[in-house]
Amino acid sequence: MAAAAPLDTDVAVVGAGLAGLTAARRLEQAGADTVVVEARPRVGGRTLSHPLDHPAVRDGESAVLDLGAGWLGPGQDRVLSLVGELGLSTHPTYDEGDNLSEHRGRMHRYRGVFPRLGPLMLADLTQAQLRLDRMARTVPLDMPWTARRAASWDRQTVAAWAARNLRTRGGRALLQLAVEAVWAAHPADLSLLHVLFYIRSNGGFDALTSVRGGAQQERVVGGTQALALTLAAALRRPPLLDAPVHRVTVRDGRVELALPGGRTVRSRRAVLALAPNLLARIGFAPELPALRHQLHQRMPQGTVVKCHAVYPAPFWRDRGLTGQVTSPAGPVKVTFDATPPGGSPGVLLGFLEGRQARSLGARPPAERRRAVLACLRRYFGEAAARPDQYLDHSWAAEPYSGGCYAGYFPPNGWTDFGRVLRPAVGPLHFAGTETATTGYGYLDGAVRSGETAAAAVLAALGGDPAPAAGPPPAARR
């Protein structure tokens, strides 16, 4: 049987996550014919919203569980602007009442970001946070490897820095909890320089760990995947799904993508909107530069399992609780109230992160469920032990994700490979939250990276892409 004729276009975008779809939207708005190809059978990348089917869902409400990225916050201007442009809206994360903290087997109520479990511990953690913020302000976002102390900071892990700079065991435990919650990795996994860059990229340590005024402040009504679904529905050409790219060939000034079944897409430029670890699975001809190729092997994803327990109502609110828990013991170390905006059913969201996710993520689902519910029972009492529904999602088990929330650098990553993370290689441009200077690791970084890649492609095309074929169809919901 003859091979299918190549699909020719101005720009091919690989990856239908928020970065790739934002790039495609901007390219189409500028008149460039664009084709998006996606390995998964869906759009959304590291966003995934699961419809919540429960009798307590209010009539007419679109209730979902965000199994992937789920929050937006102040300062994330580009993604918040996109929410408005697409006609979507947000609602606040529930944050009324007291938080809970488990310490030495006892639950303590508190308000604010960190529990007040003793003046020495709190002072220890506060001074560590202030030092990290102060160091972070010296890291250039566009070239972190040029910071004055970059070599020293990149040689050490966050765990090594904490061992030298925090004096109390409790302070070190709380810092570890915060690191695991933000990066889904153990402090021993992470370069200190990477953490400092990330802190500056996202407006400070407080912004990373806070709900009100922080990165966990808002949720998208209908789920964050609605952003990708709406973007994809408005494109002139629907994304090609179930189409993993096996090989990228640059020949005679054209890019050729090899897809399953002998299909090919040919373009003048390509945007590879994938996390670096996923690019290691694609063959390139000619081969990418050695440092770029090695970068793909040096940037693992965090490890996280998002766990949702659904109840008839958010019973913890009646006790004056926010639903937020911190526990160094775990294995669920952080929880939030993920109840739909209508107020029912009640949903508790718990995270397995880093080593806890690696361990329990490999166990049978029933065993993982028992471990999670045992934690929720410890935190919230018997009512939490018997949810109506339970659903979790392991991102490390997704072949086209390989983890979440974002790729990170271990020691020596930024100084050895950072300079090849963002620049194009010939007609190949790179996007994804890992290439962002602002909003790195978040949806805002993904949007910014897509816009940056689209601008670079248009500049390379000389502002004269082929005219688009007619007006875009009406958005399909």
Coordinates of C-alpha atoms in Angstrom, one line a residue:
M1 CA 0.0 0.0 0.0
A2 CA 1.4 3.4 -0.9
A3 CA 2.4 5.7 1.9
A4 CA 0.2 8.6 2.7
A5 CA 1.1 11.9 1.0
P6 CA 3.0 14.2 3.4
L7 CA 1.0 16.9 5.1
D8 CA 2.7 20.2 4.3
T9 CA 2.4 23.3 6.5
D10 CA 4.3 26.4 7.6
V11 CA 4.9 25.3 11.2
A12 CA 4.5 22.0 12.9
V13 CA 3.9 22.0 16.7
V14 CA 4.8 18.9 18.6
G15 CA 2.8 18.6 21.8
A16 CA -0.8 19.7 22.5
G17 CA -0.2 20.9 26.0
L18 CA -0.7 24.5 27.0
A19 CA 2.7 25.6 25.6
G20 CA 2.1 23.9 22.2
L21 CA -1.5 25.1 21.8
T22 CA -0.6 28.7 22.8
A23 CA 2.2 28.7 20.2
A24 CA -0.2 27.3 17.6
R25 CA -2.8 30.0 18.4
R26 CA -0.3 32.8 18.1
L27 CA 1.0 31.4 14.9
E28 CA -2.4 31.2 13.4
Q29 CA -3.3 34.7 14.5
A30 CA -0.3 35.9 12.6
G31 CA -1.4 34.0 9.4
A32 CA 0.9 31.0 9.6
D33 CA -0.5 27.7 8.6
T34 CA 0.1 25.4 11.6
V35 CA -0.4 21.7 12.4
V36 CA -0.3 20.4 16.0
V37 CA 0.6 16.7 16.6
E38 CA 0.1 15.0 19.9
A39 CA 1.1 11.6 21.1
R40 CA -1.7 11.2 23.6
P41 CA -5.3 10.5 22.6
R42 CA -6.2 13.9 24.1
V43 CA -5.1 17.5 24.4
G44 CA -3.9 19.1 27.6
G45 CA -0.5 17.7 28.4
R46 CA 0.0 17.8 32.1
T47 CA -3.5 19.1 32.7
L48 CA -6.3 16.5 33.0
S49 CA -9.8 17.2 34.3
H50 CA -12.0 14.2 35.2
P51 CA -15.8 14.8 35.3
L52 CA -17.1 14.3 38.8
D53 CA -20.2 12.1 38.7
H54 CA -21.8 12.3 42.2
P55 CA -25.4 12.8 43.3
A56 CA -24.4 15.9 45.4
V57 CA -23.2 17.8 42.3
R58 CA -25.5 20.8 41.9
D59 CA -27.8 20.9 38.9
G60 CA -26.2 22.6 36.0
E61 CA -22.7 22.7 37.6
S62 CA -19.7 21.4 35.7
A63 CA -17.8 19.6 38.5
V64 CA -14.4 18.1 37.8
L65 CA -11.4 16.7 39.6
D66 CA -8.1 18.2 38.3
L67 CA -5.8 15.2 38.1
G68 CA -3.0 17.3 36.8
A69 CA -2.0 21.0 37.1
G70 CA -4.8 22.7 39.1
W71 CA -4.0 26.1 40.3
L72 CA -3.3 29.7 39.2
G73 CA -2.2 32.6 41.3
P74 CA -1.3 36.3 41.4
G75 CA 1.5 37.4 39.2
Q76 CA 0.8 34.6 36.7
D77 CA -0.4 37.3 34.3
R78 CA -0.2 35.4 31.0
V79 CA -2.2 32.4 31.9
L80 CA -4.8 34.6 33.8
S81 CA -5.1 36.8 30.7
L82 CA -5.6 33.6 28.6
V83 CA -8.4 32.5 30.9
G84 CA -10.2 35.8 30.2
E85 CA -9.5 35.7 26.4
L86 CA -11.0 32.2 26.2
G87 CA -14.1 33.2 28.1
L88 CA -13.3 31.0 31.1
S89 CA -13.3 32.0 34.8
T90 CA -11.7 31.1 38.1
H91 CA -12.9 30.5 41.6
P92 CA -10.8 30.7 44.9
T93 CA -9.4 27.7 46.6
Y94 CA -11.2 27.3 49.9
D95 CA -9.1 28.9 52.6
E96 CA -11.5 29.8 55.4
G97 CA -10.7 28.7 58.9
D98 CA -7.8 26.8 60.5
N99 CA -5.1 24.7 58.9
L100 CA -3.9 21.5 60.6
S101 CA -0.3 20.4 61.2
E102 CA 0.7 17.0 62.5
H103 CA 3.7 17.1 64.9
R104 CA 4.9 14.2 67.0
G105 CA 1.7 12.3 66.5
R106 CA -0.6 15.2 67.5
M107 CA -2.7 17.5 65.3
H108 CA -2.3 21.3 65.8
R109 CA -4.6 24.0 64.4
Y110 CA -2.9 27.1 63.0
R111 CA -3.4 30.0 60.5
G112 CA -0.9 31.2 57.9
V113 CA 1.7 29.5 55.8
F114 CA 3.7 27.6 58.5
P115 CA 2.6 26.0 61.7
R116 CA 3.7 27.6 65.0
L117 CA 5.2 24.6 66.7
G118 CA 7.8 26.4 68.8
P119 CA 9.7 29.7 68.5
L120 CA 13.1 28.0 67.7
M121 CA 11.7 25.9 64.9
L122 CA 9.7 28.8 63.4
A123 CA 12.7 31.2 63.7
D124 CA 14.9 28.6 62.1
L125 CA 12.6 28.1 59.1
T126 CA 11.9 31.8 58.7
Q127 CA 15.6 32.7 58.5
A128 CA 16.2 29.9 56.0
Q129 CA 13.3 31.2 53.8
L130 CA 14.7 34.8 54.0
R131 CA 18.2 33.6 53.0
L132 CA 16.8 31.6 50.1
D133 CA 14.8 34.6 48.9
R134 CA 17.8 36.8 49.3
M135 CA 20.1 34.5 47.3
A136 CA 17.4 33.9 44.7
R137 CA 17.3 37.6 43.9
T138 CA 20.9 37.4 42.6
V139 CA 20.1 34.7 40.0
P140 CA 19.6 36.1 36.5
L141 CA 16.4 34.5 35.1
D142 CA 17.7 34.4 31.5
M143 CA 21.2 33.0 32.4
P144 CA 21.1 31.4 35.9
W145 CA 24.6 29.9 35.3
T146 CA 26.1 33.4 35.3
A147 CA 25.1 34.2 38.9
R148 CA 28.1 35.2 41.0
R149 CA 28.0 32.0 43.1
A150 CA 26.4 29.8 40.5
A151 CA 29.2 27.2 40.5
S152 CA 29.1 26.8 44.3
W153 CA 25.3 26.7 44.4
D154 CA 25.0 24.3 41.5
R155 CA 27.4 21.8 43.0
Q156 CA 25.3 21.3 46.2
T157 CA 21.9 19.9 46.8
V158 CA 19.2 21.6 48.8
A159 CA 19.5 18.9 51.4
A160 CA 23.2 19.7 51.9
W161 CA 22.5 23.4 52.2
A162 CA 19.7 22.7 54.7
A163 CA 22.0 20.5 56.8
R164 CA 24.5 23.4 57.2
N165 CA 22.0 26.3 57.5
L166 CA 19.1 25.0 59.6
R167 CA 19.8 24.3 63.3
T168 CA 16.6 22.4 64.3
R169 CA 15.4 19.0 63.2
G170 CA 11.8 20.4 63.0
G171 CA 13.0 23.3 60.8
R172 CA 14.7 20.9 58.4
A173 CA 11.7 18.6 58.3
L174 CA 9.3 21.5 57.4
L175 CA 11.7 22.8 54.7
Q176 CA 11.8 19.3 53.3
L177 CA 8.0 19.2 53.3
A178 CA 7.8 22.5 51.4
V179 CA 10.4 21.4 48.9
E180 CA 8.6 18.1 48.2
A181 CA 5.3 20.0 47.9
V182 CA 6.6 22.5 45.3
W183 CA 9.1 20.3 43.3
A184 CA 7.7 16.8 43.9
A185 CA 11.3 15.8 44.6
H186 CA 13.4 15.2 47.7
P187 CA 15.8 18.0 48.7
A188 CA 18.7 15.6 48.0
D189 CA 17.6 15.4 44.3
L190 CA 17.7 19.2 43.6
S191 CA 20.4 21.6 42.7
L192 CA 20.4 24.6 45.1
L193 CA 20.9 26.8 42.1
H194 CA 17.8 25.3 40.4
V195 CA 15.7 26.0 43.5
L196 CA 17.0 29.6 43.7
F197 CA 16.2 30.2 40.1
Y198 CA 12.7 28.7 40.5
I199 CA 12.0 30.8 43.6
R200 CA 12.9 34.0 41.7
S201 CA 11.0 32.9 38.6
N202 CA 7.8 32.6 40.6
G203 CA 7.9 35.6 42.9
G204 CA 9.5 34.3 46.1
F205 CA 9.3 31.4 48.5
D206 CA 6.0 32.6 50.1
A207 CA 4.3 32.7 46.7
L208 CA 5.2 29.1 46.0
T209 CA 3.8 27.8 49.3
S210 CA 0.8 30.1 49.9
V211 CA -2.9 29.8 49.0
R212 CA -4.2 33.3 49.5
G213 CA -1.9 35.6 47.6
G214 CA 0.1 32.6 46.3
A215 CA 0.4 30.0 43.6
Q216 CA -2.6 27.9 45.0
Q217 CA -5.1 30.8 45.1
E218 CA -7.3 30.1 42.1
R219 CA -8.8 27.2 40.2
V220 CA -10.4 27.2 36.8
V221 CA -14.1 26.7 36.7
G222 CA -14.6 23.5 34.8
G223 CA -11.0 22.4 35.3
T224 CA -7.6 23.6 34.0
Q225 CA -7.9 21.2 31.0
A226 CA -10.6 23.5 29.7
L227 CA -7.9 25.9 28.7
A228 CA -6.4 23.3 26.3
L229 CA -9.7 22.0 25.1
T230 CA -10.9 25.6 24.2
L231 CA -7.6 26.5 22.5
A232 CA -7.7 23.3 20.5
A233 CA -11.3 23.7 19.5
A234 CA -10.6 27.1 18.0
L235 CA -7.7 26.0 15.8
R236 CA -8.3 25.9 12.0
R237 CA -7.0 22.3 11.9
P238 CA -7.8 20.0 14.8
P239 CA -4.7 18.6 16.4
L240 CA -3.6 15.2 15.2
L241 CA -4.0 12.9 18.2
D242 CA -2.5 9.5 18.9
A243 CA 0.4 10.7 16.7
P244 CA 3.7 10.2 18.6
V245 CA 6.6 11.6 16.6
H246 CA 9.2 8.9 16.1
R247 CA 11.8 10.9 14.2
V248 CA 12.6 14.5 13.3
T249 CA 14.5 15.0 10.1
V250 CA 15.9 18.3 8.8
R251 CA 16.6 18.1 5.1
D252 CA 16.9 20.8 2.4
G253 CA 15.6 23.5 4.7
R254 CA 12.5 21.6 5.7
V255 CA 11.5 19.8 8.9
E256 CA 9.9 16.3 8.5
L257 CA 8.1 14.6 11.3
A258 CA 7.7 10.8 11.1
L259 CA 4.4 9.6 12.6
P260 CA 2.9 6.1 13.0
G261 CA 1.5 4.4 9.9
G262 CA 4.0 6.0 7.5
R263 CA 2.4 9.4 7.9
T264 CA 4.7 12.5 7.7
V265 CA 4.3 16.2 8.4
R266 CA 6.6 18.6 6.6
S267 CA 7.1 22.2 7.6
R268 CA 9.4 25.2 7.3
R269 CA 9.8 25.4 11.1
A270 CA 8.9 23.2 14.1
V271 CA 8.1 23.9 17.7
L272 CA 8.9 21.0 20.0
A273 CA 6.7 21.8 23.0
L274 CA 7.7 18.8 25.1
A275 CA 9.5 18.4 28.4
P276 CA 13.2 17.7 27.8
N277 CA 13.0 14.1 29.2
L278 CA 10.4 13.3 26.5
L279 CA 12.6 14.6 23.7
A280 CA 15.1 11.8 24.5
R281 CA 12.6 9.3 23.0
I282 CA 12.7 11.0 19.6
G283 CA 15.3 10.3 16.9
F284 CA 16.9 13.3 15.1
A285 CA 18.6 13.5 11.8
P286 CA 21.0 15.1 11.8
E287 CA 21.7 14.4 15.5
L288 CA 21.2 17.3 17.8
P289 CA 24.3 18.9 19.3
A290 CA 25.9 16.7 22.0
L291 CA 25.1 19.0 24.9
R292 CA 21.5 19.3 23.8
H293 CA 21.2 15.6 23.5
Q294 CA 22.7 15.1 27.0
L295 CA 20.4 17.8 28.4
H296 CA 17.5 15.5 27.7
Q297 CA 19.1 12.8 29.9
R298 CA 19.9 15.2 32.7
M299 CA 16.4 16.8 33.4
P300 CA 14.1 14.3 35.2
Q301 CA 10.5 15.1 36.1
G302 CA 9.2 15.3 39.6
T303 CA 7.2 12.3 40.9
V304 CA 3.7 12.9 42.1
V305 CA 0.4 11.0 42.7
K306 CA -2.7 13.2 43.0
C307 CA -5.3 11.6 45.2
H308 CA -8.9 12.7 45.5
A309 CA -11.4 11.5 48.1
V310 CA -15.1 12.5 47.5
Y311 CA -17.6 12.8 50.4
P312 CA -21.3 13.8 50.4
A313 CA -20.3 17.2 51.8
P314 CA -17.1 19.1 52.9
F315 CA -17.6 18.1 56.6
W316 CA -14.3 19.7 57.7
R317 CA -15.7 23.1 57.0
D318 CA -18.3 22.6 59.7
R319 CA -15.4 22.1 62.1
G320 CA -13.8 25.5 61.1
L321 CA -11.1 23.8 59.0
T322 CA -9.7 24.8 55.6
G323 CA -9.0 21.2 54.6
Q324 CA -5.3 22.0 54.4
V325 CA -2.9 19.7 56.3
T326 CA 0.9 19.5 56.6
S327 CA 2.6 16.4 58.0
P328 CA 6.3 15.6 57.8
A329 CA 5.3 12.0 58.6
G330 CA 3.0 11.4 55.6
P331 CA 2.9 9.5 53.3
V332 CA 0.3 12.2 52.3
K333 CA 2.2 15.2 53.5
V334 CA -0.1 18.0 52.1
T335 CA -3.8 18.2 51.6
F336 CA -6.3 20.8 50.2
D337 CA -10.0 21.3 49.9
A338 CA -10.8 20.6 46.2
T339 CA -14.6 20.9 46.5
P340 CA -16.4 22.2 43.4
P341 CA -17.4 25.9 43.5
G342 CA -21.0 25.0 44.2
G343 CA -20.0 23.6 47.6
S344 CA -20.8 19.9 47.1
P345 CA -19.8 17.2 47.1
G346 CA -16.8 17.6 49.5
V347 CA -13.4 16.7 48.0
L348 CA -10.2 16.3 49.8
L349 CA -7.1 16.4 47.6
G350 CA -3.9 14.8 48.9
F351 CA -0.5 14.5 47.4
L352 CA 2.1 11.7 47.4
E353 CA 5.3 13.4 46.3
G354 CA 9.0 12.6 45.8
R355 CA 10.0 9.4 47.6
Q356 CA 6.5 8.7 48.9
A357 CA 5.2 8.8 45.3
R358 CA 8.0 6.6 44.0
S359 CA 7.3 4.0 46.7
L360 CA 3.5 4.0 46.8
G361 CA 3.1 4.8 43.1
A362 CA 4.7 1.3 42.4
R363 CA 2.3 -0.5 44.7
P364 CA -1.1 -2.0 43.7
P365 CA -3.9 0.7 43.6
A366 CA -5.8 -0.9 46.5
E367 CA -2.8 -0.7 48.7
R368 CA -2.1 2.9 47.8
R369 CA -5.8 3.8 48.5
R370 CA -5.6 2.2 52.0
A371 CA -2.4 4.2 52.8
V372 CA -3.9 7.5 51.6
L373 CA -7.2 7.0 53.4
A374 CA -5.3 6.0 56.6
C375 CA -3.6 9.4 56.4
L376 CA -6.9 11.3 55.9
R377 CA -8.5 9.4 58.8
R378 CA -5.5 10.4 61.0
Y379 CA -6.0 14.1 60.0
F380 CA -9.7 14.5 59.8
G381 CA -11.2 11.6 61.8
E382 CA -13.5 8.6 61.0
A383 CA -15.6 10.6 58.5
A384 CA -12.6 10.8 56.2
A385 CA -12.0 7.0 56.2
R386 CA -15.0 6.1 54.0
P387 CA -15.3 8.3 51.0
D388 CA -18.1 7.8 48.4
Q389 CA -15.4 7.8 45.7
Y390 CA -11.6 7.7 45.5
L391 CA -9.5 8.5 42.5
D392 CA -5.8 9.0 42.1
H393 CA -3.4 9.6 39.2
S394 CA 0.3 8.7 38.9
W395 CA 2.0 11.0 36.4
A396 CA 5.2 9.0 36.4
A397 CA 3.1 6.1 35.0
E398 CA 2.1 8.2 32.0
P399 CA 4.4 7.3 29.1
Y400 CA 4.0 10.7 27.5
S401 CA 4.6 12.6 30.7
G402 CA 7.1 10.6 32.7
G403 CA 6.3 12.6 35.8
C404 CA 5.1 16.0 37.1
Y405 CA 5.1 18.9 37.9
A406 CA 8.1 19.9 35.8
G407 CA 11.6 18.9 34.8
Y408 CA 14.3 20.0 37.3
F409 CA 18.1 20.1 37.3
P410 CA 20.1 18.0 39.7
P411 CA 23.5 19.3 40.8
N412 CA 25.6 20.8 38.0
G413 CA 22.7 20.9 35.6
W414 CA 22.4 24.6 35.1
T415 CA 26.1 25.3 34.9
D416 CA 26.8 22.4 32.5
F417 CA 23.6 22.4 30.3
G418 CA 21.5 25.5 31.0
R419 CA 22.9 27.5 28.1
V420 CA 21.4 24.9 25.6
L421 CA 18.0 24.7 27.2
R422 CA 16.2 27.5 25.3
P423 CA 18.0 28.4 22.0
A424 CA 16.7 26.9 18.8
V425 CA 18.7 24.3 16.8
G426 CA 18.4 25.4 13.2
P427 CA 14.6 25.3 12.3
L428 CA 13.8 23.5 15.6
H429 CA 12.4 25.7 18.4
F430 CA 11.7 24.6 22.0
A431 CA 8.8 25.4 24.2
G432 CA 7.3 24.1 27.5
T433 CA 7.3 25.4 31.0
E434 CA 10.9 24.2 31.4
T435 CA 12.0 26.8 28.9
A436 CA 10.3 29.7 30.6
T437 CA 12.2 32.4 32.5
T438 CA 9.1 33.6 34.4
G439 CA 6.5 31.1 35.8
Y440 CA 8.8 28.2 35.3
G441 CA 7.1 25.0 36.4
Y442 CA 3.6 26.5 36.2
L443 CA 0.9 26.9 33.6
D444 CA 1.9 30.5 33.3
G445 CA 5.4 29.4 32.3
A446 CA 3.9 27.1 29.7
V447 CA 1.8 29.9 28.2
R448 CA 4.8 32.3 28.1
S449 CA 7.0 29.7 26.5
G450 CA 4.5 29.1 23.7
E451 CA 4.2 32.8 23.1
T452 CA 8.0 33.2 23.0
A453 CA 8.5 30.3 20.6
A454 CA 5.8 31.6 18.3
A455 CA 7.5 35.0 18.2
A456 CA 10.8 33.4 17.4
V457 CA 9.3 31.3 14.6
L458 CA 7.6 34.3 13.0
A459 CA 10.8 36.3 13.1
A460 CA 12.6 33.4 11.4
L461 CA 9.9 33.1 8.8
G462 CA 10.5 36.8 8.0
G463 CA 7.0 37.8 8.9
D464 CA 5.8 36.3 5.6
P465 CA 4.1 33.0 6.3
A466 CA 1.8 31.5 3.8
P467 CA -1.7 32.9 4.2
A468 CA -4.1 30.9 6.4
A469 CA -6.8 29.0 4.6
G470 CA -10.0 30.9 5.5
P471 CA -11.3 32.1 8.9
P472 CA -11.1 29.8 11.9
P473 CA -14.2 27.7 12.6
A474 CA -16.4 28.5 15.6
A475 CA -15.0 27.2 18.8
R476 CA -16.0 23.6 19.5
R477 CA -16.8 22.9 23.2

